[in-house]
PDB file of C-alpha atoms in Angstrom:
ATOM      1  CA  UNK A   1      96.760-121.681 -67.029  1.00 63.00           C
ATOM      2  CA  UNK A   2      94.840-119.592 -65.655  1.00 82.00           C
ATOM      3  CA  UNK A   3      91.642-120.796 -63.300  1.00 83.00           C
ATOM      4  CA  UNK A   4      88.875-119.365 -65.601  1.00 85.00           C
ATOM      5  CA  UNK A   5      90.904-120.516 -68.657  1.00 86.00           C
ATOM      6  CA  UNK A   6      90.109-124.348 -67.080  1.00 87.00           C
ATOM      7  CA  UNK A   7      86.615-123.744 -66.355  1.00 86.00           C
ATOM      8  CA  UNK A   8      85.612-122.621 -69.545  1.00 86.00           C
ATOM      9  CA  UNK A   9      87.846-126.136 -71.243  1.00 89.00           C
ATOM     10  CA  UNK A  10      85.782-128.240 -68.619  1.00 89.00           C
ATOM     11  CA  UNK A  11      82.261-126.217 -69.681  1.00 88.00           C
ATOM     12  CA  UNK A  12      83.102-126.882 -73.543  1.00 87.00           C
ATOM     13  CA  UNK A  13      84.300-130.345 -72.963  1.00 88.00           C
ATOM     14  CA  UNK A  14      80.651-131.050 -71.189  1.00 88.00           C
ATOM     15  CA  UNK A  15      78.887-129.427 -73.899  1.00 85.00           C
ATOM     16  CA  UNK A  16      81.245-131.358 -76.821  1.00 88.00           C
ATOM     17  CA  UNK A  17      80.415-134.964 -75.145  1.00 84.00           C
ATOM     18  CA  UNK A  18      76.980-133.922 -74.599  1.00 79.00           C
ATOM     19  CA  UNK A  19      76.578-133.028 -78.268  1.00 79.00           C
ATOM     20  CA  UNK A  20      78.271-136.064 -79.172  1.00 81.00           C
ATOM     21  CA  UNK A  21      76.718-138.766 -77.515  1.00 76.00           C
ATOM     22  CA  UNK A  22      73.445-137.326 -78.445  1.00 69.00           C
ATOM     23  CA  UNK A  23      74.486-137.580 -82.235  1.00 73.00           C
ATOM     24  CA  UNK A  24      75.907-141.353 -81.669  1.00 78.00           C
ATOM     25  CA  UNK A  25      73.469-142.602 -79.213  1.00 74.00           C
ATOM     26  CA  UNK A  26      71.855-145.722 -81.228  1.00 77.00           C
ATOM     27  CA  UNK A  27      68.401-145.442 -79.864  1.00 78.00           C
ATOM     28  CA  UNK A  28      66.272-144.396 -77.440  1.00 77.00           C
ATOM     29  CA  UNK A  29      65.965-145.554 -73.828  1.00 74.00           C
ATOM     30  CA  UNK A  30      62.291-146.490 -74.855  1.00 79.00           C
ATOM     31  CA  UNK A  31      63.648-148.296 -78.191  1.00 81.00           C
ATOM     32  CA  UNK A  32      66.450-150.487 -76.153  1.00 75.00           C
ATOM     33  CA  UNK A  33      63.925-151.159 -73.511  1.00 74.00           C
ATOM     34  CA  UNK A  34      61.439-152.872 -75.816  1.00 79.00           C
ATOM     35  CA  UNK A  35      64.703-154.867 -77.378  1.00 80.00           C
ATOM     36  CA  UNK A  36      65.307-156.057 -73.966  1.00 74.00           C
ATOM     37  CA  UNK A  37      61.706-157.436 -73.163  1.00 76.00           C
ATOM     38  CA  UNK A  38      62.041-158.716 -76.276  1.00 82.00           C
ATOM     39  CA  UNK A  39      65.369-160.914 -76.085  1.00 81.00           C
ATOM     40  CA  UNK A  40      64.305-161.874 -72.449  1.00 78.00           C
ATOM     41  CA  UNK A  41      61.129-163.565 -74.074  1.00 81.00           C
ATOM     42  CA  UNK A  42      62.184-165.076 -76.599  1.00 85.00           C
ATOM     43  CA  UNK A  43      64.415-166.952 -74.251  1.00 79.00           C
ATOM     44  CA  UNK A  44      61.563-167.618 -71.930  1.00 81.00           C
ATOM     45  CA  UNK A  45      62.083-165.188 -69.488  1.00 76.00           C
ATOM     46  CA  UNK A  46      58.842-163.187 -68.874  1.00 76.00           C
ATOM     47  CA  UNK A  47      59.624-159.241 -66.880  1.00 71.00           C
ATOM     48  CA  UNK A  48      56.571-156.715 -66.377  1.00 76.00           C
ATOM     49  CA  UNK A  49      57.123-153.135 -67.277  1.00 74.00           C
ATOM     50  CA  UNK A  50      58.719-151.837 -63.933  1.00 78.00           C
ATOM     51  CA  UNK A  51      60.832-155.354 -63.536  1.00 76.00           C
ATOM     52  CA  UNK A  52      62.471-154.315 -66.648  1.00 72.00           C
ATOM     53  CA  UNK A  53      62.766-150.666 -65.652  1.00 75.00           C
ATOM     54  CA  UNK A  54      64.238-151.726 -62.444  1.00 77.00           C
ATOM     55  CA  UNK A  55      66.656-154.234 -63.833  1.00 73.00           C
ATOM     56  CA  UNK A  56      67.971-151.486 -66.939  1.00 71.00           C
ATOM     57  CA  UNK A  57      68.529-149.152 -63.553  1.00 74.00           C
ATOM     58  CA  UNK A  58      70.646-151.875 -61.845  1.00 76.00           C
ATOM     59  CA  UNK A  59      72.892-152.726 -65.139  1.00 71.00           C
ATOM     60  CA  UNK A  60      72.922-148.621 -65.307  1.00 68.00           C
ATOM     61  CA  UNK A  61      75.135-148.324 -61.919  1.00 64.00           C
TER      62      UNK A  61
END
């Protein structure tokens, strides 16, 4: 194959998964936030704003 010919595959293989996980993704960051806060207090665990932020960063890497 030819060096442009893998390029472009690897250009329309970011742009397919791109277009896909934006068609799957469940919710929103925002929306899975809130879910979060949410299950933490109802088992008595109590997180302000950028605690949660922080800890949705740290499960992120």
């Amino acid at each position: 194959m030819k060096p442009l010919h893998i390029v472009l595959a690897v250009i329309g293989g970011a742009i397919a998964g791109a277009a896909v996980g934006l068609l799957f993704a469940p919710e929103s960051g925002t929306t899975t936030r809130s879910k979060i806060a949410q299950y933490l207090k109802e088992k008595g665990i109590k997180l302000k704003k950028e605690e949660i932020d922080e800890l949705a960063a740290e499960v992120a890497e």
